[in-house]
Amino acid sequence: MNLLAKRAGALHLGQANHCWFLDPSKALCLKLASRTSRDATAPLIGMCDSARCPQATHHAGHRAVWASSAENKKAFIASIGRAQKSEKERLAADLARDKRVLSAIDAAARTGA
Ligand code: SF4
């Protein structure tokens, strides 16, 4: 019961991921906000970058959010002119992250994980 209570207290449910805030020193949101992990008792959801955070998990219920994000980025990339090469590269990297998350969700669905 104590272990379950500790786990449940660390779980933060989000639209795009589950955040398992078990180790503040591994929280990417805190690092991005230059916060020390010592005084952190909760994640900074507004700074969440779950595709790169080791404490995030993505599940079938999150798939639509990631698919929509990927489609939006594809549309933006297609509309960017040649002069904005760096912006195009930044969006392409973000799109690759979205695709990695989608692939992981799909792989987990196939294996029943
Ligand atoms: S970056 Fe997101 S998943 Fe990672 S600890 Fe922060 S809120 Fe949780």
Coordinates of N, CA, C and O and ligand atoms in Angstrom, one line a residue:
M1 N 0.8 -1.2 0.0 CA 0.0 0.0 0.0 C 0.9 1.3 0.0 O 0.6 2.2 -0.7
N2 N 1.9 1.3 0.8 CA 2.8 2.4 0.8 C 3.5 2.7 -0.5 O 3.6 3.8 -0.9
L3 N 3.9 1.6 -1.1 CA 4.5 1.7 -2.5 C 3.6 2.3 -3.5 O 3.9 3.2 -4.3
L4 N 2.3 1.7 -3.5 CA 1.3 2.2 -4.4 C 1.0 3.7 -4.1 O 0.8 4.5 -5.0
A5 N 0.9 4.1 -2.8 CA 0.6 5.4 -2.5 C 1.7 6.4 -3.0 O 1.4 7.5 -3.5
K6 N 2.9 5.9 -2.8 CA 4.1 6.8 -3.3 C 4.0 6.9 -4.8 O 4.2 8.0 -5.3
R7 N 3.7 5.8 -5.5 CA 3.6 5.9 -7.0 C 2.5 6.8 -7.4 O 2.6 7.6 -8.3
A8 N 1.3 6.6 -6.8 CA 0.1 7.4 -7.1 C 0.4 8.9 -6.9 O 0.0 9.8 -7.7
G9 N 1.1 9.2 -5.8 CA 1.4 10.6 -5.6 C 2.3 11.2 -6.6 O 2.4 12.5 -6.8
A10 N 3.2 10.4 -7.2 CA 4.1 10.9 -8.2 C 3.5 11.1 -9.6 O 4.1 11.7 -10.5
L11 N 2.4 10.4 -9.8 CA 1.8 10.4 -11.1 C 1.0 11.7 -11.4 O 0.1 12.1 -10.7
H12 N 1.3 12.3 -12.5 CA 0.6 13.5 -13.0 C 0.1 13.1 -14.4 O 0.9 12.9 -15.3
L13 N -1.3 13.2 -14.6 CA -1.8 12.8 -15.9 C -1.9 14.0 -16.8 O -2.4 15.1 -16.3
G14 N -1.5 13.9 -18.0 CA -1.6 15.0 -18.9 C -2.3 14.6 -20.2 O -2.6 13.4 -20.5
Q15 N -2.5 15.6 -21.1 CA -3.2 15.4 -22.3 C -2.3 14.5 -23.3 O -2.8 13.8 -24.1
A16 N -1.0 14.8 -23.2 CA 0.0 14.1 -24.1 C 0.9 13.1 -23.5 O 1.6 12.4 -24.2
N17 N 0.8 13.0 -22.2 CA 1.7 12.0 -21.6 C 1.3 11.8 -20.1 O 0.5 12.6 -19.5
H18 N 1.9 10.8 -19.5 CA 1.8 10.6 -18.1 C 3.2 11.0 -17.5 O 4.2 10.7 -18.1
C19 N 3.2 11.8 -16.5 CA 4.4 12.3 -15.9 C 4.6 11.5 -14.6 O 3.7 11.6 -13.7
W20 N 5.7 10.8 -14.5 CA 6.0 10.0 -13.2 C 7.1 10.8 -12.5 O 8.3 10.6 -12.8
F21 N 6.7 11.7 -11.7 CA 7.6 12.6 -11.0 C 8.2 12.0 -9.8 O 8.0 12.3 -8.7
L22 N 9.1 10.9 -10.1 CA 9.7 10.1 -9.0 C 11.0 10.7 -8.6 O 11.4 10.5 -7.4
D23 N 11.7 11.3 -9.5 CA 13.1 11.8 -9.2 C 13.2 13.2 -9.8 O 13.5 13.3 -11.0
P24 N 13.1 14.2 -9.0 CA 13.2 15.6 -9.5 C 14.5 15.9 -10.3 O 14.5 16.7 -11.1
S25 N 15.5 15.2 -9.9 CA 16.8 15.5 -10.6 C 16.8 15.0 -12.1 O 17.6 15.4 -12.9
K26 N 15.8 14.2 -12.4 CA 15.7 13.8 -13.8 C 14.6 14.5 -14.6 O 14.4 14.3 -15.8
A27 N 14.0 15.5 -13.9 CA 12.8 16.2 -14.6 C 13.4 17.2 -15.6 O 14.0 18.2 -15.2
L28 N 13.1 17.0 -16.8 CA 13.6 17.9 -17.9 C 13.0 19.3 -17.7 O 13.6 20.3 -17.9
C29 N 11.7 19.4 -17.3 CA 11.0 20.7 -17.1 C 11.8 21.5 -16.1 O 11.9 22.7 -16.3
L30 N 12.3 20.9 -15.0 CA 13.0 21.7 -14.0 C 14.3 22.2 -14.6 O 14.8 23.3 -14.3
K31 N 15.0 21.3 -15.4 CA 16.3 21.7 -16.0 C 16.0 22.9 -17.0 O 16.8 23.8 -17.0
L32 N 15.0 22.8 -17.8 CA 14.7 23.8 -18.7 C 14.4 25.1 -18.0 O 14.7 26.2 -18.6
A33 N 13.8 25.1 -16.8 CA 13.5 26.3 -16.1 C 14.6 26.7 -15.2 O 14.5 27.6 -14.4
S34 N 15.7 26.0 -15.2 CA 16.9 26.3 -14.4 C 16.6 26.2 -12.9 O 17.1 27.0 -12.1
R35 N 15.6 25.3 -12.6 CA 15.3 25.1 -11.2 C 16.1 24.0 -10.6 O 16.4 23.0 -11.3
T36 N 16.5 24.1 -9.3 CA 17.2 23.0 -8.7 C 16.2 22.0 -8.3 O 15.0 22.3 -7.9
S37 N 16.6 20.7 -8.4 CA 15.6 19.7 -8.1 C 15.4 19.5 -6.6 O 14.4 18.9 -6.1
R38 N 16.3 20.1 -5.7 CA 16.2 19.9 -4.3 C 14.9 20.5 -3.7 O 14.2 19.9 -2.9
D39 N 14.4 21.7 -4.2 CA 13.3 22.3 -3.7 C 12.0 22.0 -4.4 O 10.9 22.5 -4.1
A40 N 12.1 21.2 -5.5 CA 10.9 20.9 -6.3 C 10.1 19.7 -5.7 O 10.6 18.7 -5.4
T41 N 8.8 20.0 -5.6 CA 7.9 19.0 -5.1 C 6.9 18.5 -6.1 O 6.1 17.6 -5.9
A42 N 6.9 19.2 -7.3 CA 6.0 18.9 -8.4 C 6.6 19.3 -9.7 O 7.5 20.2 -9.7
P43 N 6.2 18.7 -10.8 CA 6.8 19.1 -12.1 C 6.2 20.4 -12.5 O 5.2 20.9 -12.0
L44 N 6.9 21.0 -13.5 CA 6.5 22.3 -14.1 C 5.8 21.9 -15.4 O 6.4 21.8 -16.5
I45 N 4.5 21.6 -15.3 CA 3.8 21.1 -16.4 C 3.8 22.0 -17.6 O 3.9 21.6 -18.8
G46 N 3.8 23.3 -17.4 CA 3.9 24.3 -18.5 C 5.2 24.2 -19.2 O 5.3 24.7 -20.4
M47 N 6.2 23.6 -18.6 CA 7.5 23.5 -19.3 C 7.8 22.1 -19.8 O 8.9 21.7 -20.2
C48 N 6.8 21.3 -19.8 CA 6.9 19.8 -20.1 C 7.4 19.6 -21.5 O 6.8 20.2 -22.5
D49 N 8.4 18.8 -21.7 CA 8.9 18.4 -23.0 C 9.0 16.9 -22.9 O 10.0 16.3 -22.9
S50 N 7.8 16.2 -22.9 CA 7.8 14.8 -22.6 C 8.5 13.9 -23.6 O 8.9 12.8 -23.2
A51 N 8.6 14.3 -24.8 CA 9.3 13.5 -25.8 C 10.7 13.3 -25.5 O 11.4 12.4 -26.0
R52 N 11.3 14.2 -24.6 CA 12.7 14.1 -24.3 C 12.9 13.8 -22.8 O 14.1 13.8 -22.4
C53 N 11.8 13.7 -22.0 CA 12.0 13.5 -20.6 C 12.0 12.0 -20.2 O 11.0 11.3 -20.6
P54 N 12.9 11.5 -19.4 CA 12.9 10.1 -19.0 C 11.8 9.8 -18.0 O 11.6 8.6 -17.8
Q55 N 11.1 10.7 -17.5 CA 10.0 10.4 -16.5 C 8.7 10.4 -17.2 O 7.7 10.2 -16.5
A56 N 8.6 10.6 -18.5 CA 7.3 10.6 -19.2 C 7.0 9.2 -19.8 O 8.0 8.5 -20.2
T57 N 5.8 8.9 -19.8 CA 5.3 7.7 -20.6 C 4.2 8.1 -21.5 O 3.4 9.0 -21.1
H58 N 4.1 7.5 -22.6 CA 3.1 7.9 -23.6 C 2.2 6.6 -23.9 O 2.8 5.5 -24.0
H59 N 0.9 6.8 -24.0 CA 0.0 5.6 -24.1 C -1.0 5.9 -25.2 O -1.1 7.0 -25.8
A60 N -1.7 4.8 -25.5 CA -2.7 4.9 -26.6 C -3.6 6.1 -26.5 O -4.0 6.7 -27.5
G61 N -4.0 6.4 -25.3 CA -4.9 7.6 -25.1 C -4.3 8.9 -25.5 O -5.0 9.9 -25.7
H62 N -3.0 8.9 -25.6 CA -2.3 10.2 -26.0 C -2.0 10.3 -27.5 O -1.5 11.3 -28.0
R63 N -2.3 9.2 -28.2 CA -1.9 9.1 -29.6 C -2.5 10.3 -30.5 O -1.8 10.8 -31.3
A64 N -3.8 10.6 -30.3 CA -4.4 11.6 -31.1 C -3.7 13.0 -30.9 O -3.6 13.7 -31.9
V65 N -3.3 13.3 -29.8 CA -2.6 14.6 -29.5 C -1.3 14.6 -30.3 O -1.0 15.6 -31.0
W66 N -0.5 13.5 -30.3 CA 0.7 13.4 -31.0 C 0.5 13.4 -32.5 O 1.3 14.0 -33.3
A67 N -0.5 12.7 -33.0 CA -0.8 12.6 -34.4 C -1.2 14.0 -34.9 O -0.7 14.5 -36.0
S68 N -2.0 14.7 -34.2 CA -2.4 16.1 -34.5 C -1.2 17.0 -34.6 O -1.0 17.8 -35.5
S69 N -0.3 16.9 -33.6 CA 0.9 17.7 -33.5 C 1.7 17.5 -34.7 O 2.2 18.4 -35.4
A70 N 1.9 16.2 -35.1 CA 2.7 15.9 -36.3 C 2.1 16.4 -37.6 O 2.8 17.0 -38.4
E71 N 0.8 16.3 -37.7 CA 0.1 16.9 -38.9 C 0.3 18.4 -39.0 O 0.5 18.9 -40.1
N72 N 0.1 19.1 -37.9 CA 0.3 20.5 -37.8 C 1.7 20.9 -38.3 O 1.9 21.9 -39.0
K73 N 2.7 20.2 -37.8 CA 4.1 20.5 -38.1 C 4.4 20.3 -39.6 O 5.0 21.0 -40.2
K74 N 3.8 19.2 -40.1 CA 4.0 18.9 -41.5 C 3.4 20.1 -42.4 O 4.0 20.5 -43.3
A75 N 2.2 20.6 -42.0 CA 1.6 21.7 -42.7 C 2.5 22.9 -42.6 O 2.7 23.7 -43.6
F76 N 3.0 23.2 -41.4 CA 3.9 24.4 -41.2 C 5.1 24.3 -42.1 O 5.5 25.2 -42.7
I77 N 5.7 23.1 -42.0 CA 7.0 22.9 -42.8 C 6.7 23.1 -44.3 O 7.5 23.7 -45.0
A78 N 5.6 22.6 -44.8 CA 5.2 22.8 -46.2 C 5.0 24.2 -46.5 O 5.2 24.6 -47.7
S79 N 4.6 25.0 -45.6 CA 4.3 26.4 -45.9 C 5.5 27.4 -45.7 O 5.4 28.6 -46.0
I80 N 6.6 26.9 -45.2 CA 7.7 27.7 -44.9 C 8.6 27.9 -46.2 O 8.8 26.9 -46.9
G81 N 8.9 29.1 -46.5 CA 9.8 29.3 -47.6 C 11.2 29.0 -47.5 O 11.6 28.7 -46.3
R82 N 11.9 29.0 -48.5 CA 13.4 28.6 -48.5 C 14.2 29.5 -47.6 O 15.2 29.1 -47.1
A83 N 13.8 30.7 -47.5 CA 14.6 31.7 -46.8 C 14.6 31.4 -45.3 O 15.5 31.9 -44.6
Q84 N 13.7 30.6 -44.8 CA 13.6 30.3 -43.4 C 14.1 28.9 -43.1 O 13.4 28.1 -42.5
K85 N 15.3 28.7 -43.5 CA 15.8 27.3 -43.4 C 16.0 26.8 -42.0 O 15.7 25.7 -41.6
S86 N 16.4 27.7 -41.1 CA 16.6 27.3 -39.7 C 15.3 27.0 -39.0 O 15.2 26.0 -38.2
E87 N 14.3 27.7 -39.3 CA 12.9 27.4 -38.8 C 12.4 26.1 -39.3 O 11.9 25.3 -38.5
K88 N 12.7 25.8 -40.5 CA 12.3 24.6 -41.1 C 13.0 23.4 -40.4 O 12.4 22.4 -40.1
E89 N 14.3 23.6 -40.2 CA 15.1 22.5 -39.5 C 14.6 22.3 -38.1 O 14.5 21.1 -37.6
R90 N 14.3 23.4 -37.4 CA 13.8 23.2 -36.0 C 12.5 22.5 -36.0 O 12.3 21.5 -35.2
L91 N 11.6 22.8 -36.9 CA 10.3 22.1 -37.0 C 10.5 20.6 -37.4 O 9.8 19.8 -36.9
A92 N 11.4 20.4 -38.3 CA 11.7 19.0 -38.7 C 12.2 18.2 -37.6 O 11.8 17.0 -37.4
A93 N 13.0 18.8 -36.7 CA 13.5 18.0 -35.5 C 12.3 17.7 -34.6 O 12.2 16.6 -34.0
D94 N 11.4 18.7 -34.4 CA 10.2 18.5 -33.5 C 9.3 17.4 -34.1 O 8.8 16.6 -33.4
L95 N 9.2 17.5 -35.5 CA 8.3 16.5 -36.1 C 8.9 15.1 -35.9 O 8.2 14.1 -35.7
A96 N 10.3 15.0 -36.0 CA 10.9 13.7 -35.8 C 10.6 13.1 -34.4 O 10.4 12.0 -34.2
R97 N 10.6 14.1 -33.4 CA 10.3 13.6 -32.1 C 8.9 13.2 -32.0 O 8.6 12.1 -31.4
D98 N 7.9 13.9 -32.6 CA 6.5 13.5 -32.6 C 6.4 12.1 -33.2 O 5.7 11.2 -32.7
K99 N 7.1 11.8 -34.3 CA 7.0 10.5 -35.0 C 7.6 9.4 -34.1 O 7.1 8.3 -34.1
R100 N 8.7 9.7 -33.4 CA 9.3 8.7 -32.5 C 8.3 8.3 -31.4 O 8.1 7.2 -31.1
V101 N 7.6 9.3 -30.8 CA 6.6 9.0 -29.8 C 5.4 8.2 -30.4 O 5.0 7.2 -29.8
L102 N 5.0 8.6 -31.6 CA 3.9 7.8 -32.2 C 4.3 6.4 -32.5 O 3.6 5.4 -32.3
S103 N 5.6 6.2 -33.0 CA 6.1 4.8 -33.2 C 6.1 4.0 -31.9 O 5.8 2.8 -31.9
A104 N 6.5 4.7 -30.9 CA 6.6 3.9 -29.6 C 5.2 3.6 -29.1 O 5.0 2.4 -28.6
I105 N 4.3 4.5 -29.2 CA 2.9 4.2 -28.8 C 2.3 3.0 -29.7 O 1.7 2.0 -29.1
D106 N 2.6 3.0 -31.0 CA 2.1 2.0 -31.9 C 2.8 0.6 -31.6 O 2.1 -0.4 -31.6
A107 N 4.1 0.7 -31.3 CA 4.8 -0.5 -31.0 C 4.3 -1.2 -29.7 O 4.1 -2.4 -29.6
A108 N 4.0 -0.3 -28.7 CA 3.4 -0.8 -27.4 C 2.1 -1.4 -27.6 O 1.7 -2.4 -27.0
A109 N 1.3 -0.8 -28.5 CA -0.1 -1.3 -28.8 C 0.0 -2.7 -29.4 O -0.8 -3.6 -29.2
R110 N 1.0 -2.9 -30.3 CA 1.1 -4.2 -31.0 C 1.5 -5.3 -30.0 O 1.1 -6.4 -30.2
T111 N 2.4 -4.9 -29.1 CA 2.9 -5.9 -28.1 C 2.0 -6.0 -26.9 O 2.2 -6.9 -26.1
G112 N 1.0 -5.1 -26.8 CA 0.1 -5.2 -25.6 C 0.8 -4.6 -24.4 O 0.3 -4.9 -23.3
A113 N 1.9 -3.9 -24.5 CA 2.6 -3.3 -23.4 C 1.9 -2.1 -22.8 O 1.1 -1.5 -23.4
Ligands
SF4_1 S1 9.3 17.3 -18.4 FE1 7.1 16.7 -18.4 S2 7.2 14.4 -18.0 FE2 9.2 15.3 -17.5 S3 9.1 15.7 -15.3 FE3 8.5 17.6 -16.3 S4 6.3 17.5 -16.5 FE4 7.0 15.5 -16.0

